[in-house]
GROMACS .gro file of C-alpha atoms in nm:
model
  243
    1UNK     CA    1  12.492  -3.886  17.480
    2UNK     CA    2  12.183  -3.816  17.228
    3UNK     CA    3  11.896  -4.027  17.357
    4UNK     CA    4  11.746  -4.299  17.333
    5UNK     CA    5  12.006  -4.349  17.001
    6UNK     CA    6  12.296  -4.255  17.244
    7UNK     CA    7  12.307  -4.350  17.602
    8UNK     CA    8  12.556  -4.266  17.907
    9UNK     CA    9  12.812  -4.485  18.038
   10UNK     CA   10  12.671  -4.747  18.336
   11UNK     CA   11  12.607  -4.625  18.682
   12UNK     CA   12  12.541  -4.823  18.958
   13UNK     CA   13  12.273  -4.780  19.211
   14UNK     CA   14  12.543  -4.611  19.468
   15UNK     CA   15  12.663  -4.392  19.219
   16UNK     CA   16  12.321  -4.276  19.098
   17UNK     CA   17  12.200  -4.228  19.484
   18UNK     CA   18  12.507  -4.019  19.582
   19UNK     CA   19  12.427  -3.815  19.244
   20UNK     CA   20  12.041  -3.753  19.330
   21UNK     CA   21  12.177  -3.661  19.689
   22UNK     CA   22  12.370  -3.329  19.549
   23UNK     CA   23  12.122  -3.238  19.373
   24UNK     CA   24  11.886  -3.258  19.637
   25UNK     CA   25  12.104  -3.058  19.851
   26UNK     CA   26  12.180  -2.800  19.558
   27UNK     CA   27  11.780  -2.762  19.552
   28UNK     CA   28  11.774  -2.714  19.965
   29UNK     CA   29  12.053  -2.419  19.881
   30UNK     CA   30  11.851  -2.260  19.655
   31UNK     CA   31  11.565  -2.292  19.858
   32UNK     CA   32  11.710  -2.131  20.192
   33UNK     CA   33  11.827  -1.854  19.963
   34UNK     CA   34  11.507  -1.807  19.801
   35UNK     CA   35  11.354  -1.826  20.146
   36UNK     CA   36  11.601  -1.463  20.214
   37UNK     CA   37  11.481  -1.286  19.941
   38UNK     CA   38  11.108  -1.321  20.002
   39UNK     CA   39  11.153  -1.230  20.348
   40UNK     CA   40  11.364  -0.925  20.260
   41UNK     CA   41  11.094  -0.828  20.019
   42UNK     CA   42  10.827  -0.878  20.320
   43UNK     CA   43  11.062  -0.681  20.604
   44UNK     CA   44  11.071  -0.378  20.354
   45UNK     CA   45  10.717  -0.336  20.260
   46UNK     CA   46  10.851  -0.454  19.878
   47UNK     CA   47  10.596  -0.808  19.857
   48UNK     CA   48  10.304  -0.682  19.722
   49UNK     CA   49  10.476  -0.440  19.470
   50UNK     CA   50  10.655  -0.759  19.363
   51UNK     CA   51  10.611  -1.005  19.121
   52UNK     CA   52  10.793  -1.331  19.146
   53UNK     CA   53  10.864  -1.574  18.872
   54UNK     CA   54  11.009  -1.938  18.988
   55UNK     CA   55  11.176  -2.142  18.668
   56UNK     CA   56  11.419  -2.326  18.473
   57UNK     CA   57  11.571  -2.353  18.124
   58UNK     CA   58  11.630  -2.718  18.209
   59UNK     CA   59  11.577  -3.043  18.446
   60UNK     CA   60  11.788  -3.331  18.475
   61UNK     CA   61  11.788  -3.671  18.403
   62UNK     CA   62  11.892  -3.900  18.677
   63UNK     CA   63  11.897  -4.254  18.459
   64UNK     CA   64  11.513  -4.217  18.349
   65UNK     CA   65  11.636  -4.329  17.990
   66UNK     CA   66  11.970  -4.429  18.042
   67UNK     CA   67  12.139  -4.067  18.071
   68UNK     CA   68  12.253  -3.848  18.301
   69UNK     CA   69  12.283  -3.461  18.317
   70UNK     CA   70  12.065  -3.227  18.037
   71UNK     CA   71  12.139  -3.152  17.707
   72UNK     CA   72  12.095  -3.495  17.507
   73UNK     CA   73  11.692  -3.583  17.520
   74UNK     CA   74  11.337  -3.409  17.528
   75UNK     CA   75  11.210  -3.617  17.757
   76UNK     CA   76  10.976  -3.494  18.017
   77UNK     CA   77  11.241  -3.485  18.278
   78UNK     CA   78  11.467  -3.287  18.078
   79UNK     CA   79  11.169  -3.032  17.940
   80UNK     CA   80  10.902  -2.977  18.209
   81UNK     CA   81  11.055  -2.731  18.429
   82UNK     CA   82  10.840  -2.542  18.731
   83UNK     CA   83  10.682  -2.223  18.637
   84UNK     CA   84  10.559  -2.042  18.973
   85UNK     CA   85  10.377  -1.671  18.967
   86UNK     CA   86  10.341  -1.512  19.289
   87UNK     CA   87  10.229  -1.161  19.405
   88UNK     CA   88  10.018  -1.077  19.670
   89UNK     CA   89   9.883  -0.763  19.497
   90UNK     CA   90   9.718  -0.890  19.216
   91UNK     CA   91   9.755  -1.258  19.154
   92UNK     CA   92   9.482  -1.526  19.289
   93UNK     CA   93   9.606  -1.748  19.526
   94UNK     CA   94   9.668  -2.141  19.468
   95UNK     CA   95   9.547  -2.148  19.133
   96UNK     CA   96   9.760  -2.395  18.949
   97UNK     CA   97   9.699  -2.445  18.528
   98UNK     CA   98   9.576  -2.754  18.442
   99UNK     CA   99   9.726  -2.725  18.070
  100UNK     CA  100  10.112  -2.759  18.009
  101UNK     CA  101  10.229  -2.423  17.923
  102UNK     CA  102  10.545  -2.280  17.714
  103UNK     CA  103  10.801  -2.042  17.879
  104UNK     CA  104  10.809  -1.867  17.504
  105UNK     CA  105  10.427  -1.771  17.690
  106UNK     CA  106  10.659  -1.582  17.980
  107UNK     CA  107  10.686  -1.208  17.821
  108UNK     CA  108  10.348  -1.178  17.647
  109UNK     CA  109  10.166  -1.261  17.979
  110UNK     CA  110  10.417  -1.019  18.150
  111UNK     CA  111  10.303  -0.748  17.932
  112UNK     CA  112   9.935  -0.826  17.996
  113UNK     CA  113  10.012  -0.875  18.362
  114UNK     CA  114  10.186  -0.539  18.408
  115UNK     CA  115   9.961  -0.346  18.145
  116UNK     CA  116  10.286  -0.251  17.988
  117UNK     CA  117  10.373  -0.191  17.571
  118UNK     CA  118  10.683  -0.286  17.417
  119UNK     CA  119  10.919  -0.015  17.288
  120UNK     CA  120  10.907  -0.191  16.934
  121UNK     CA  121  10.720  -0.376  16.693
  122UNK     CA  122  10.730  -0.745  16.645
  123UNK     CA  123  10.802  -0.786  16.287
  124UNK     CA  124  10.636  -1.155  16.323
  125UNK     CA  125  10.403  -1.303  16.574
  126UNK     CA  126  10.477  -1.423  16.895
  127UNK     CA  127  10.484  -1.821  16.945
  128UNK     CA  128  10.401  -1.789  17.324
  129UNK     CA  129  10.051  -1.673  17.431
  130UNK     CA  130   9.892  -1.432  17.672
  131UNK     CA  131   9.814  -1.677  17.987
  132UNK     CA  132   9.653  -1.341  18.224
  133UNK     CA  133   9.301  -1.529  18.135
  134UNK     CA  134   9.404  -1.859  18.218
  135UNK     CA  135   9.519  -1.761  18.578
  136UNK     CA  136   9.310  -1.508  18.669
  137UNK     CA  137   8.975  -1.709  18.586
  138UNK     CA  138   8.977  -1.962  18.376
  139UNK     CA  139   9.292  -2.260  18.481
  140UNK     CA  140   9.162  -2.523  18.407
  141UNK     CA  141   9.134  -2.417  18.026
  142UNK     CA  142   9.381  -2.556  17.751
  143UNK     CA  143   9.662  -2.401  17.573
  144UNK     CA  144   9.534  -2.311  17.248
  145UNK     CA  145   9.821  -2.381  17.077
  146UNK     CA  146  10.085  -2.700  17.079
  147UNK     CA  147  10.434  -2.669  17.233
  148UNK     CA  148  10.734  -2.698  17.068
  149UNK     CA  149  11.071  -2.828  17.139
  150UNK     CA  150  11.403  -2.887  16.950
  151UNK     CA  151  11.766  -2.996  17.071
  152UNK     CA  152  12.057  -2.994  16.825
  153UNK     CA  153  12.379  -3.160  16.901
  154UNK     CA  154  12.585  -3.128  16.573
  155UNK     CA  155  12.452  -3.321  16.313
  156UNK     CA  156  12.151  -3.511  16.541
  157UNK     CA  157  11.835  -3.332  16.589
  158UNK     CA  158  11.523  -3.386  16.779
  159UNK     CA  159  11.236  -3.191  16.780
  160UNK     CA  160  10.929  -3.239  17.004
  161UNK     CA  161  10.483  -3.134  17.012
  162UNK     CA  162  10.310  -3.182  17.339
  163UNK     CA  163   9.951  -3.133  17.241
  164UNK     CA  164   9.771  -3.277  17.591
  165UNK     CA  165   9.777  -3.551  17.627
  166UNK     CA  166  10.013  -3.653  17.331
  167UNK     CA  167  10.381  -3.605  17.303
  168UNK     CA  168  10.513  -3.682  16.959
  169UNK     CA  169  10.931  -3.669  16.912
  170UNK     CA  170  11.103  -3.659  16.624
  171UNK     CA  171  11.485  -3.757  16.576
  172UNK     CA  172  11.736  -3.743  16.295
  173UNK     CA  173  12.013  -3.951  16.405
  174UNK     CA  174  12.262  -4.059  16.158
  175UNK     CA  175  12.073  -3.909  15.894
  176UNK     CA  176  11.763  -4.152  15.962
  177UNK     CA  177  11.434  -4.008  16.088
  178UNK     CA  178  11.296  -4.174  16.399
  179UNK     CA  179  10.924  -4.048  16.553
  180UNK     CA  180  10.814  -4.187  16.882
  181UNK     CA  181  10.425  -4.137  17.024
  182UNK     CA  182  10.358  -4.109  17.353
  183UNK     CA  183  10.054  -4.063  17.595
  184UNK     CA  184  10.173  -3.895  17.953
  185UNK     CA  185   9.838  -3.918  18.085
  186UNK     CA  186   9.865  -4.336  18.077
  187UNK     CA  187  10.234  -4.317  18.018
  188UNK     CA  188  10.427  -4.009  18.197
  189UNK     CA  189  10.753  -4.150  18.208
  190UNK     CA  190  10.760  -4.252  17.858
  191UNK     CA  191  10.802  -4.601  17.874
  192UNK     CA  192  10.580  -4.685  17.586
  193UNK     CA  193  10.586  -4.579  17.260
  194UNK     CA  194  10.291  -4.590  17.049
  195UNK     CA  195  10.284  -4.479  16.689
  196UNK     CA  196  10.257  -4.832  16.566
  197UNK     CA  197   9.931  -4.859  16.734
  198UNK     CA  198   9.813  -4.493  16.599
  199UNK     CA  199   9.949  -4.411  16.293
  200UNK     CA  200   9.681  -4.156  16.254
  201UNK     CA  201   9.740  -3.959  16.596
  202UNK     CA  202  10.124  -3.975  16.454
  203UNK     CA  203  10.077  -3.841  16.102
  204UNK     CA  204   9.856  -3.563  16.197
  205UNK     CA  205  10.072  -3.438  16.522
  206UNK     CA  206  10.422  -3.488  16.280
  207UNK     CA  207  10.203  -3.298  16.028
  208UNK     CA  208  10.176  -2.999  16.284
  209UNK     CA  209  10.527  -3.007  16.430
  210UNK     CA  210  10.656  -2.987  16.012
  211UNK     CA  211  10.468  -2.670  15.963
  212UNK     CA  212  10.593  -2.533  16.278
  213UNK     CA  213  10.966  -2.599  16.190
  214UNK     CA  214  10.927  -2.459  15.834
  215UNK     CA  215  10.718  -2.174  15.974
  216UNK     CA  216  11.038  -2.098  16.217
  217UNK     CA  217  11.333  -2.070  15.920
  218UNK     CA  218  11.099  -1.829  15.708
  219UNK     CA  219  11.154  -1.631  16.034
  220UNK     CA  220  11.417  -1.342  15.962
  221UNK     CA  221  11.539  -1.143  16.279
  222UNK     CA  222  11.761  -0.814  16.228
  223UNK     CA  223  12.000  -0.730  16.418
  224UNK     CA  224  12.021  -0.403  16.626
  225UNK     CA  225  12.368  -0.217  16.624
  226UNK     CA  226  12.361   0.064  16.902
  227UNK     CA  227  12.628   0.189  17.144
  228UNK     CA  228  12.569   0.146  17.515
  229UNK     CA  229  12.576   0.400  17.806
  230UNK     CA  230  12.797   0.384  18.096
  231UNK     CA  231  12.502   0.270  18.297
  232UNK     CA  232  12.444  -0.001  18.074
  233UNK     CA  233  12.807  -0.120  18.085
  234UNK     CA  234  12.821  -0.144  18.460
  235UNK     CA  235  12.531  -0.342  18.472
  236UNK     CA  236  12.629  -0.582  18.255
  237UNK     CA  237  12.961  -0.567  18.444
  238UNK     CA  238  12.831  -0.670  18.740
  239UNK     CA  239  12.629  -0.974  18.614
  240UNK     CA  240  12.957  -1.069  18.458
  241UNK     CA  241  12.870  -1.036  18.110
  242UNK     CA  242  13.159  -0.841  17.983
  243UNK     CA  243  13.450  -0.734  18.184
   0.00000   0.00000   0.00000
């Protein structure tokens, strides 16, 4: 599947209601599970020295665009995951951000959050931003900067920029260039696309997402040989990461 270019084999009704009904019940799992952690935390004095981050690196698509699974779209319901902050120590109550946010914006506001310094330099700057501001006083502010998505599935590419309220995807599919414009205020489940009607809106937002992909290859990461301890090992171990 590689959507919309791409779509999944025919389900019917049944199939996709006995589908949504797993998932359902994996979410319930997680959520009885989740439910034992925070009351460990709370039993042993731990909850207000904690902070705890709810998210995803995915959703799923349940036949919104004629797919099933993740992997093959950025559409919303592949792409806007939950993002939940709690800690009783330090972090306001029921505030909820107004603007879409980035989870590249995860580790700077962890830094600000927990006053803390990295043990190295960036050698380039940081796409996410610092959102302390946003929750602590000001939520209903907006993102200063656009967000940015990309999927690759071999040769077919798609790349996405949400800049509220406008969603602008571009696809390379058999070596043609497709761009779709949409509006999820009036149009959330991307139903309707619109860069016909405003070539404008579309030329400046592809304009943006061009000079963040070319921005991204000038990027040049190096990579950090070192040996690890027998601490190290173990934990890695145990999460299953090497044997």
């Amino acid at each position: 599947m590689f959507l919309p270019f791409q779509p999944g084999p025919p389900l019917d009704q049944q199939e996709i209601e006995k589908i949504l009904a797993l998932y359902d019940a994996k979410i319930h799992d997680h959520d009885f599970y989740l439910g034992q952690l925070i009351n460990f935390l709370q039993n042993h004095g731990l909850w207000e020295k904690t902070l705890l981050i709810l998210s995803a690196d995915h959703g799923e698509e349940f036949y919104d665009h004629q797919g099933w699974g993740h992997g093959h779209s950025l559409y919303q319901e592949l792409i806007h995951v939950p993002l939940v902050m709690s800690n009783a120590g330090f972090l306001p109550r029921g505030v909820r951000i107004k603007s879409p946010v980035s989870l590249v914006d995860l580790m700077p506001t962890l830094l600000s959050l927990l006053d803390l310094k990295p043990k190295f330099e960036f050698s380039y700057s940081l796409e996410g931003i610092d959102l302390k501001d946003m929750i602590t006083h000001s939520p209903l502010a907006s993102r200063q900067k656009p967000i940015f998505a990309e999927l690759t599935q071999g040769n077919q590419k798609a790349y996405t920029l949400i800049d509220d309220p406008w969603k602008l995807i571009k696809i390379i599919f058999n070596g043609q260039e497709h761009v779709f414009l949409y509006n999820l205020n009036r149009d959330p489940a991307e139903k309707n696309d619109l860069a016909r009607l405003y070539p404008q809106k579309k030329e400046e937002l592809l304009g943006r997402l061009e000079s963040i992909i070319a921005r991204a290859q000038k990027k040049v990461f190096k990579s950090l040989h070192r040996r690890l301890g027998k601490k190290e090992k173990e934990k890695l171990r145990s999460l299953g990461y090497i044997r």
